mmCIF file of C-alpha atoms in Angstrom:
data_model
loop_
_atom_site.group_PDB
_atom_site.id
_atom_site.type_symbol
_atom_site.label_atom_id
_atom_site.label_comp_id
_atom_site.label_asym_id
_atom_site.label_seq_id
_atom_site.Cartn_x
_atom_site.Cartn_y
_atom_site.Cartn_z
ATOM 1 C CA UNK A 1 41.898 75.196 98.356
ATOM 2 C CA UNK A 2 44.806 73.524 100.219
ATOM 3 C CA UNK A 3 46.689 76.434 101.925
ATOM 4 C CA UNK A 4 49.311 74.156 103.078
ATOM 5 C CA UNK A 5 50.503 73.257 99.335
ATOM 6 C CA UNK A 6 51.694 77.031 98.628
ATOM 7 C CA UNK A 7 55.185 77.297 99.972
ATOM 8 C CA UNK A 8 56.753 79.377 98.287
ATOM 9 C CA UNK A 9 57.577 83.449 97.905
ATOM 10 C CA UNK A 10 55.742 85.319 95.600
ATOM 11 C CA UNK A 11 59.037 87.475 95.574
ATOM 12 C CA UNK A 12 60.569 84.272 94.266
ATOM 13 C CA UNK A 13 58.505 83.320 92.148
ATOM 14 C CA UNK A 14 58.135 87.091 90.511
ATOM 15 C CA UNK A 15 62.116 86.882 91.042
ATOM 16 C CA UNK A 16 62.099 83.855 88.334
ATOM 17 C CA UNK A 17 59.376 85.210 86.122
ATOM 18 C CA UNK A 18 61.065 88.030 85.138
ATOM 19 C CA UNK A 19 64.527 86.203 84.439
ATOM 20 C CA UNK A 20 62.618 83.972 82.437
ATOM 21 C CA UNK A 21 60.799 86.989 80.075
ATOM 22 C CA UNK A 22 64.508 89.133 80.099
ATOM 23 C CA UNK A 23 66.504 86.147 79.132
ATOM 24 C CA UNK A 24 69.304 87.324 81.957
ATOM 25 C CA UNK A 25 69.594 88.016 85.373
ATOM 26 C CA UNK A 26 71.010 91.355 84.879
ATOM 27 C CA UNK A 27 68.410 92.435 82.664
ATOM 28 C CA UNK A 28 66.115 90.970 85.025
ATOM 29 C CA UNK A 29 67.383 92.961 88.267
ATOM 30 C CA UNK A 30 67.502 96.146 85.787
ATOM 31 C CA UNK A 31 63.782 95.594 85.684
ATOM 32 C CA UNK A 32 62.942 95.138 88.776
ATOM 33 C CA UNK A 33 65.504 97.502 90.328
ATOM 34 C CA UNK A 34 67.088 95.240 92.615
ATOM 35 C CA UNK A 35 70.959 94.022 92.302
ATOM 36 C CA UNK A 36 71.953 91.299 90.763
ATOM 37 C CA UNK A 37 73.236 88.898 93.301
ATOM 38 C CA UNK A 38 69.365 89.728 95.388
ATOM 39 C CA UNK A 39 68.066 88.486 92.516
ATOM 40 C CA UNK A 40 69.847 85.397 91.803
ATOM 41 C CA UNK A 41 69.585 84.477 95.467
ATOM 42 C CA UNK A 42 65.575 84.642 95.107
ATOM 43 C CA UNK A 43 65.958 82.616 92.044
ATOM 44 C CA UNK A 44 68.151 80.049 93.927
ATOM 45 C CA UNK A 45 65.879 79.824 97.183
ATOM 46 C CA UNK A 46 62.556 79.198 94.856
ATOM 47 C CA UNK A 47 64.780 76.257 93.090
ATOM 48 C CA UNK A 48 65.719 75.147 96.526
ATOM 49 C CA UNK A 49 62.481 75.050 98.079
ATOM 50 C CA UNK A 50 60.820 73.461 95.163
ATOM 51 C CA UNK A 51 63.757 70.990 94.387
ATOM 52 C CA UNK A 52 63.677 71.783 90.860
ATOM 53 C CA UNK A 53 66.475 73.318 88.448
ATOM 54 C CA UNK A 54 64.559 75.943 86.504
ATOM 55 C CA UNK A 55 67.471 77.265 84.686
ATOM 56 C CA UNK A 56 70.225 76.071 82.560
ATOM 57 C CA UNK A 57 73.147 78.276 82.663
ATOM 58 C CA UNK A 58 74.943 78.189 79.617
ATOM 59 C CA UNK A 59 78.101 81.054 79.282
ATOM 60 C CA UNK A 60 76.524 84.251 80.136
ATOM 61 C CA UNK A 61 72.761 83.177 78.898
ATOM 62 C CA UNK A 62 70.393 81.574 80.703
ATOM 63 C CA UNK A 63 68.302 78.815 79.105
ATOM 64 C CA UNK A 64 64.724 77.631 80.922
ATOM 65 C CA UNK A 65 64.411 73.832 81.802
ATOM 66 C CA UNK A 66 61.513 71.833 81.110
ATOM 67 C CA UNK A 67 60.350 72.386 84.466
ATOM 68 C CA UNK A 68 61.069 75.936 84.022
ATOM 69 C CA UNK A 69 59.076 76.355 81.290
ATOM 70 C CA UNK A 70 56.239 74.597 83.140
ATOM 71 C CA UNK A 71 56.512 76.671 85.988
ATOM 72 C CA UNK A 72 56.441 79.617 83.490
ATOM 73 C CA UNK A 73 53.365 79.085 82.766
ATOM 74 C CA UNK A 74 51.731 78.848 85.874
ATOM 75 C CA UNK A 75 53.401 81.868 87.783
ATOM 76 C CA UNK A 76 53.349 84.133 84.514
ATOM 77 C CA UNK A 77 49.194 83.616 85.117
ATOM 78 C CA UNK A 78 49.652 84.304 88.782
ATOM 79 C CA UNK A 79 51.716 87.828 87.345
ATOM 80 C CA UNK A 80 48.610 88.600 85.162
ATOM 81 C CA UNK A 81 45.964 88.201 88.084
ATOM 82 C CA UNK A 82 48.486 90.758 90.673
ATOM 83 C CA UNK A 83 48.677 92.833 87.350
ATOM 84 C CA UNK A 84 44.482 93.053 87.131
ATOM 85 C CA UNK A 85 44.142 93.238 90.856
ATOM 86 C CA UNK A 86 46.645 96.350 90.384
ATOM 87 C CA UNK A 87 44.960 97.338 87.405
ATOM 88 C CA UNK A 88 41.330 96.847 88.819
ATOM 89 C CA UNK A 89 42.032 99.031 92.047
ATOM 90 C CA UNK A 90 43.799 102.126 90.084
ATOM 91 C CA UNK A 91 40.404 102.309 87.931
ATOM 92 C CA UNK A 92 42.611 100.942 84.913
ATOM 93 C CA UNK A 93 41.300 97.626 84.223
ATOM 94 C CA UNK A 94 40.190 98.198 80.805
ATOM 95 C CA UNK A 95 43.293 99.316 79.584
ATOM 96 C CA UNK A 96 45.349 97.276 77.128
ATOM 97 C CA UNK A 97 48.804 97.800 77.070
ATOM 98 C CA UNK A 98 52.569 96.101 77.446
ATOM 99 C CA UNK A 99 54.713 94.130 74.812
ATOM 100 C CA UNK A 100 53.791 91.430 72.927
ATOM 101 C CA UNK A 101 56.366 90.246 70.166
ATOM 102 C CA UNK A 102 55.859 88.565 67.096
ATOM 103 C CA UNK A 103 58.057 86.200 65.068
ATOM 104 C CA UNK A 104 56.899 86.203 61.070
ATOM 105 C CA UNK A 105 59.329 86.058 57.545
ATOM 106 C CA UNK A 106 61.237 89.649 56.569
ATOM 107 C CA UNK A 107 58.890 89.522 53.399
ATOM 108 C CA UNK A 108 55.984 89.275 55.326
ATOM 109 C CA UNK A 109 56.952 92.028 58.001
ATOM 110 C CA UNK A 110 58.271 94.418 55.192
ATOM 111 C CA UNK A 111 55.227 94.294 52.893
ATOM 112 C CA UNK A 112 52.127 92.542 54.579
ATOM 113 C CA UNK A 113 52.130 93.433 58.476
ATOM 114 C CA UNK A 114 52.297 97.334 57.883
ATOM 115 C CA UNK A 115 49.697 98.177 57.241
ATOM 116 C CA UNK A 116 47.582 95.799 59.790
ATOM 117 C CA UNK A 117 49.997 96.892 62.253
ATOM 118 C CA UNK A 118 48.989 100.442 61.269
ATOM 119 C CA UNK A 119 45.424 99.612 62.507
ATOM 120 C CA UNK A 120 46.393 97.877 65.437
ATOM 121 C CA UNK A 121 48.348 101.080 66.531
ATOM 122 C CA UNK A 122 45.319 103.060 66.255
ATOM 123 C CA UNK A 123 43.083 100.148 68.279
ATOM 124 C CA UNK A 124 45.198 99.846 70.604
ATOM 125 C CA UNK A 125 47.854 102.511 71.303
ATOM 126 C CA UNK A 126 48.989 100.972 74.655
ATOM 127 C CA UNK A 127 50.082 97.836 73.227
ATOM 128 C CA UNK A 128 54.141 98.030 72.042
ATOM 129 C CA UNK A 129 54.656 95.195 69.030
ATOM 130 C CA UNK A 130 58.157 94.042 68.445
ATOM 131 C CA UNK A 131 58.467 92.065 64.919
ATOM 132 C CA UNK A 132 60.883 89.398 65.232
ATOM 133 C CA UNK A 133 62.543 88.664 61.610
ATOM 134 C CA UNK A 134 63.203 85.134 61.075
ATOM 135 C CA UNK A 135 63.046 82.357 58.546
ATOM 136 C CA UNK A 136 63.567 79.335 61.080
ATOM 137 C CA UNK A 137 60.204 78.575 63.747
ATOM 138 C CA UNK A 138 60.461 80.687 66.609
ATOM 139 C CA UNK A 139 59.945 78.125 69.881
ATOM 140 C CA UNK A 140 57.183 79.982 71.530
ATOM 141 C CA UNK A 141 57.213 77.524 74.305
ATOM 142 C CA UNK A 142 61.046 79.275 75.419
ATOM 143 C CA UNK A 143 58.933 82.768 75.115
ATOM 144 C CA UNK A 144 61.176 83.313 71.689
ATOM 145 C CA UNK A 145 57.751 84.915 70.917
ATOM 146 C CA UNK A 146 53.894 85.995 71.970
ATOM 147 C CA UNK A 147 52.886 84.947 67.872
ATOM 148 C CA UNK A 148 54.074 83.439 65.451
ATOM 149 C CA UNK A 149 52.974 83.351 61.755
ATOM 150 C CA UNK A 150 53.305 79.981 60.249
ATOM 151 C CA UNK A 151 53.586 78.329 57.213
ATOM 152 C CA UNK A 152 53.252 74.475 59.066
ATOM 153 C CA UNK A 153 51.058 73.535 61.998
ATOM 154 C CA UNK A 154 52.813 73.291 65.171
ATOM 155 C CA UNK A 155 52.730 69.723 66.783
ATOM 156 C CA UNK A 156 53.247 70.754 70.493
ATOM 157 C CA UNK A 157 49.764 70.231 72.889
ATOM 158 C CA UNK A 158 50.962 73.669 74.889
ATOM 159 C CA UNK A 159 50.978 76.113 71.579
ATOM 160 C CA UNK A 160 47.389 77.267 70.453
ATOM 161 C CA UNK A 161 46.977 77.125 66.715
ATOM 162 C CA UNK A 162 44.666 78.539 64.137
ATOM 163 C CA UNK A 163 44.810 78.230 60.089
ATOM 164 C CA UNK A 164 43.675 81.343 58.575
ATOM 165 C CA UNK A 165 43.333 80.069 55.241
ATOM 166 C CA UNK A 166 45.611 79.177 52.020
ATOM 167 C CA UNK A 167 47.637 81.211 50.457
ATOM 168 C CA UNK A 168 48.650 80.635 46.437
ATOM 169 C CA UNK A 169 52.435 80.547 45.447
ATOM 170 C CA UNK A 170 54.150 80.491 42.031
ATOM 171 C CA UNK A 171 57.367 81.155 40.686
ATOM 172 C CA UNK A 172 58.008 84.792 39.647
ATOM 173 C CA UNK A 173 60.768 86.664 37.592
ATOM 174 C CA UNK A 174 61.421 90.219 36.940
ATOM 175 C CA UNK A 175 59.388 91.384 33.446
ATOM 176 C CA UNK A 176 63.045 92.204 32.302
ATOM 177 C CA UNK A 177 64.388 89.019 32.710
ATOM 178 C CA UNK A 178 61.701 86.689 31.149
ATOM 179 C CA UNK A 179 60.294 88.508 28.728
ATOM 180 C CA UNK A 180 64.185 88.912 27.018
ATOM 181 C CA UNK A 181 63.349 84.987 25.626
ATOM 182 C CA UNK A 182 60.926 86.726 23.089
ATOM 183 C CA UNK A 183 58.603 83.397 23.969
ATOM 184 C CA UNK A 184 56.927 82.502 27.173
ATOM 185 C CA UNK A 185 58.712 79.966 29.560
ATOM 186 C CA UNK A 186 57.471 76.666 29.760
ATOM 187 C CA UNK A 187 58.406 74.092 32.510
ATOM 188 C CA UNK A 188 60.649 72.998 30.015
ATOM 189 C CA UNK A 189 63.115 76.141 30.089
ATOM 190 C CA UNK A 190 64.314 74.977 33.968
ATOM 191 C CA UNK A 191 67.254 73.218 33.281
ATOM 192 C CA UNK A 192 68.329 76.338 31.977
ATOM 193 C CA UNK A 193 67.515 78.838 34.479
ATOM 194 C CA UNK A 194 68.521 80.482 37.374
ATOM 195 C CA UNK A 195 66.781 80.604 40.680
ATOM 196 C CA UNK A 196 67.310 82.420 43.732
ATOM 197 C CA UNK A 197 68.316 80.870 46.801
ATOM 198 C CA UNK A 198 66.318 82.136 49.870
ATOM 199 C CA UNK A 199 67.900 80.174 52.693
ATOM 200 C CA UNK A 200 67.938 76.345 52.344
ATOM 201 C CA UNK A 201 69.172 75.232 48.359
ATOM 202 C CA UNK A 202 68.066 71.418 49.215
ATOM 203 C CA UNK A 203 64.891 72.615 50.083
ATOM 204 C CA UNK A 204 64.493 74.621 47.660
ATOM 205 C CA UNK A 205 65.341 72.268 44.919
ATOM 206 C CA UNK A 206 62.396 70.163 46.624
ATOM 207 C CA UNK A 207 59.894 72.808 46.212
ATOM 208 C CA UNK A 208 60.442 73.858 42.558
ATOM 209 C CA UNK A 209 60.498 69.839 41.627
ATOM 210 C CA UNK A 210 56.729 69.916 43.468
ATOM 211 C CA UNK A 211 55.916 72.265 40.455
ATOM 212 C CA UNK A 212 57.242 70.115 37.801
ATOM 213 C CA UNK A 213 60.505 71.706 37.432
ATOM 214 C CA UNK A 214 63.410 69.328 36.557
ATOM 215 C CA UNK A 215 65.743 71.480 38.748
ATOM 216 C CA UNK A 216 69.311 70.682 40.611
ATOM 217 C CA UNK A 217 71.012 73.033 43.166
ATOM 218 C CA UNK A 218 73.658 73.774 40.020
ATOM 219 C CA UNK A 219 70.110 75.893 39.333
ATOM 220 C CA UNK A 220 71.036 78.122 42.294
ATOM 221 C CA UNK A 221 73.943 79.918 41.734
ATOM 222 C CA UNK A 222 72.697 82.905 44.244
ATOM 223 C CA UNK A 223 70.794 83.649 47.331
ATOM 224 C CA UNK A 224 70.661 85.109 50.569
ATOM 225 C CA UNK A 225 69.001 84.006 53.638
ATOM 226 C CA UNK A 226 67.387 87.306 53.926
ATOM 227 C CA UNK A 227 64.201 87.111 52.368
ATOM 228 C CA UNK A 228 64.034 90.775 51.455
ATOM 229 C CA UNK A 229 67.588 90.551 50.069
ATOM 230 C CA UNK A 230 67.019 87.657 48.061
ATOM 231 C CA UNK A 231 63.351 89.189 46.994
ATOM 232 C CA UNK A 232 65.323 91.939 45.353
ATOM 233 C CA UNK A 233 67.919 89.619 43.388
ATOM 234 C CA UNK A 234 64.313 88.903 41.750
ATOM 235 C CA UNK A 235 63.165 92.488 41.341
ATOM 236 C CA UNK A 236 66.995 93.193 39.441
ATOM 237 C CA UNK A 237 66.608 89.803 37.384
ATOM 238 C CA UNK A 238 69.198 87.953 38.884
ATOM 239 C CA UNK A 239 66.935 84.877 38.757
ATOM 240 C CA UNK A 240 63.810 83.178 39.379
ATOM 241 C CA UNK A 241 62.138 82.689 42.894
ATOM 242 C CA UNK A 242 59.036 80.976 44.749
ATOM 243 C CA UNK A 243 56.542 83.921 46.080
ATOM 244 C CA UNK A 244 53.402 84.071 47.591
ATOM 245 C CA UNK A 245 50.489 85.915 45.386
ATOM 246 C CA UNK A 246 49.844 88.485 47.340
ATOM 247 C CA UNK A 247 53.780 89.628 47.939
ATOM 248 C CA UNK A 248 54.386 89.557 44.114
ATOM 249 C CA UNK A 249 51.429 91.455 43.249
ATOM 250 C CA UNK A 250 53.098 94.685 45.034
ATOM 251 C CA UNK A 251 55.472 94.550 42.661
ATOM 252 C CA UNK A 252 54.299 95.738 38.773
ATOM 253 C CA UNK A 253 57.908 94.890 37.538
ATOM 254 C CA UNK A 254 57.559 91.175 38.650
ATOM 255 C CA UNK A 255 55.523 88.561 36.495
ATOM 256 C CA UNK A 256 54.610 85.024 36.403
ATOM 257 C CA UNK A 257 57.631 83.035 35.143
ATOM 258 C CA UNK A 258 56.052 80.140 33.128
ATOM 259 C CA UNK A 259 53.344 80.473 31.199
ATOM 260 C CA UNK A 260 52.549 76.130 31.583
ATOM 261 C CA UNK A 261 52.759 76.131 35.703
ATOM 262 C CA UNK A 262 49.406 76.346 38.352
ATOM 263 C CA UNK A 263 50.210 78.050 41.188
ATOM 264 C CA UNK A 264 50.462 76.035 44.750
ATOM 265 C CA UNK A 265 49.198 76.955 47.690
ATOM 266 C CA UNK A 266 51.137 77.059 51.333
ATOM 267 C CA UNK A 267 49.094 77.311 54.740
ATOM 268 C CA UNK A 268 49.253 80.186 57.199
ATOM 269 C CA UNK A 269 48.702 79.191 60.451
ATOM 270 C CA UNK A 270 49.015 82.244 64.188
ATOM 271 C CA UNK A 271 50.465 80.466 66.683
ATOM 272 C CA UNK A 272 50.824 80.988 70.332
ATOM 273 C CA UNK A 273 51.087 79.731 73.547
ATOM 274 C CA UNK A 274 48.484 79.149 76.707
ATOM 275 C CA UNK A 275 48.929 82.920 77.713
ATOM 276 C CA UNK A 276 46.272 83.784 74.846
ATOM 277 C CA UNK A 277 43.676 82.664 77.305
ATOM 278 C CA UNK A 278 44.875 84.796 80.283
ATOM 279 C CA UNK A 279 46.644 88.183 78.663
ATOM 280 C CA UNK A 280 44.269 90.392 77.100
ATOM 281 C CA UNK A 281 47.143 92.226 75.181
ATOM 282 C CA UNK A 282 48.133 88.703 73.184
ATOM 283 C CA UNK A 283 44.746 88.038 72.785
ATOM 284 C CA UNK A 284 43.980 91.994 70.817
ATOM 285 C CA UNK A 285 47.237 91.529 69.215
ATOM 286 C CA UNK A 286 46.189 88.307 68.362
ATOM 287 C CA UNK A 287 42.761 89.003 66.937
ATOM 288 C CA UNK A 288 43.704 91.804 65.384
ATOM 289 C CA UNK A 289 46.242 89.778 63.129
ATOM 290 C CA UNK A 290 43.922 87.137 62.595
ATOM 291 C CA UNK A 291 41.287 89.788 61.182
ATOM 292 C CA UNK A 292 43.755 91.678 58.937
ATOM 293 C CA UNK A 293 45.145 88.360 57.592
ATOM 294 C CA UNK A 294 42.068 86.568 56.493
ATOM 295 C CA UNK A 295 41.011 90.077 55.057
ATOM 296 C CA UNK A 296 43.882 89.730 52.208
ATOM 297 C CA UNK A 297 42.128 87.835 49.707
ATOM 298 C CA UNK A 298 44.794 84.992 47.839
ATOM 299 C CA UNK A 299 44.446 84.804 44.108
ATOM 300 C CA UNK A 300 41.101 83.486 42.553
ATOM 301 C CA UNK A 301 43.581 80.954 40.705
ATOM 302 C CA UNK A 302 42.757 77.552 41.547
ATOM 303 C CA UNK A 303 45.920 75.929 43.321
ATOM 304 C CA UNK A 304 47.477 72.854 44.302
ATOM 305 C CA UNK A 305 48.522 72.076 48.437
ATOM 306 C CA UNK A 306 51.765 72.393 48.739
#
């Protein structure tokens, strides 16, 4: 090793680390009990003495660069080893424990993760799990995230990626609303129907045409981007709405809409980013998600790739 190429303070560099995973450098002097300007000054003197700008500052939020996030990745490995030389000399090595966050859909927090969650709590008490709720992709690269659970494979070279099989999706109604046509829908019935908007109509409209459906956005008259929200429009037959199998089937008061449609299936892919390889707590957390997800067996309905 080249001694002479390490010029900079670990204090520095555990300065910028900690900005980077608090988002702020008052949170970040909150955590590591020093004051703020002591903090920013470290920050500053690491920039300075590696003539990089690690930080954009943007109002009151502070937003990592490119280099930043490159440097991230390096020093939050360097944090991990002082964290198992810590752990190693207090006897604690074998502990798992800290925060890892993941970033999924509200429908698949509120009715798939509880119950592998439930599990993981009893694997793994030390480990803290914050669910982030979202229907856009979290950007796991800007530590939005630990995991992510996909529905598309990620495209960037620094994010670690595995597809945990297909899921079947069909279009669903409330047993109330479809079965007041005394007949069973056919693909033929769209025109006149209502669906449920769960975010994007556009897109929407693009994914009920994949089934057949000869659908406009006049079709979608109400919706919420809440997934859970717009899930219960369903369950009240308000309308008509895209679910995966395995959501719908928690739900006895929900049926398949049309009686003439195959279901299509969607990918789900767990994302994350390098630190899988170096923090033991993403990689349990990770596992373990991997393990309960591939456990819940789709529909035995043959389906179409979405």
């Amino acid at each position: 090793m080249n001694w002479q190429t390490i010029t900079f303070d670990w204090n520095q560099a555990r300065a910028f680390l900690v900005t980077a995973e608090e988002g702020s450098l008052s949170a970040a002097a909150r955590a590591l009990g020093l004051t703020q300007p002591t903090l920013s000054r470290q920050v500053a003197a690491l920039e300075e003495t590696l003539g990089v700008t690690l930080f954009q500052r943007v109002s009151k939020s502070l937003i990592l660069t490119e280099a930043g996030i490159e440097l991230a990745d390096h020093v939050r490995a360097m944090g991990d080893a002082a964290s198992r030389v810590s752990l190693a000399a207090s006897g604690k090595s074998q502990q798992v424990e800290g925060l890892v966050t993941v970033s999924t859909t509200d429908l698949m927090a509120a009715h798939v993760l509880p119950g592998i969650l439930r599990d993981l709590r009893e694997n793994a008490p030390g480990v803290e799990v914050k669910v982030l709720c979202t229907n856009s992709l979290s950007d796991l690269r800007r530590r939005e995230a630990d995991i992510a659970i996909r529905h598309v494979e990620p495209d960037h070279p620094d994010l670690y990626a595995r597809k945990l099989r297909s899921s079947p999706a069909r279009i669903f109604g409330a047993r109330s609303l479809v079965e007041q046509f005394g007949r069973p829908l056919t693909s033929e019935d769209a025109p006149d129907l209502d669906f449920i908007g769960f975010d994007n109509n556009e897109e929407l409209v693009g994914y009920l045409r994949a089934f057949g459906l000869k659908v406009t956005e006049a079709n979608i008259r109400l919706g919420s981007p809440s997934g859970v929200v717009a899930w219960e429009f369903v369950r009240q037959g308000l309308g008509l709405a895209i679910m995966a199998d395995e959501i719908a089937a928690r739900f006895p008061e929900i049926v398949p809409a049309f009686a003439d449609i195959e279901p299509i299936s969607f990918p789900i892919w767990l994302v994350t980013h390098r630190e899988l390889h170096t923090s033991r707590r993403i990689r349990v957390v990770f596992d373990h998600l991997a393990e309960g997800l591939l456990k819940m067996k789709p529909s035995p309905a043959t389906a179409r790739e979405l």
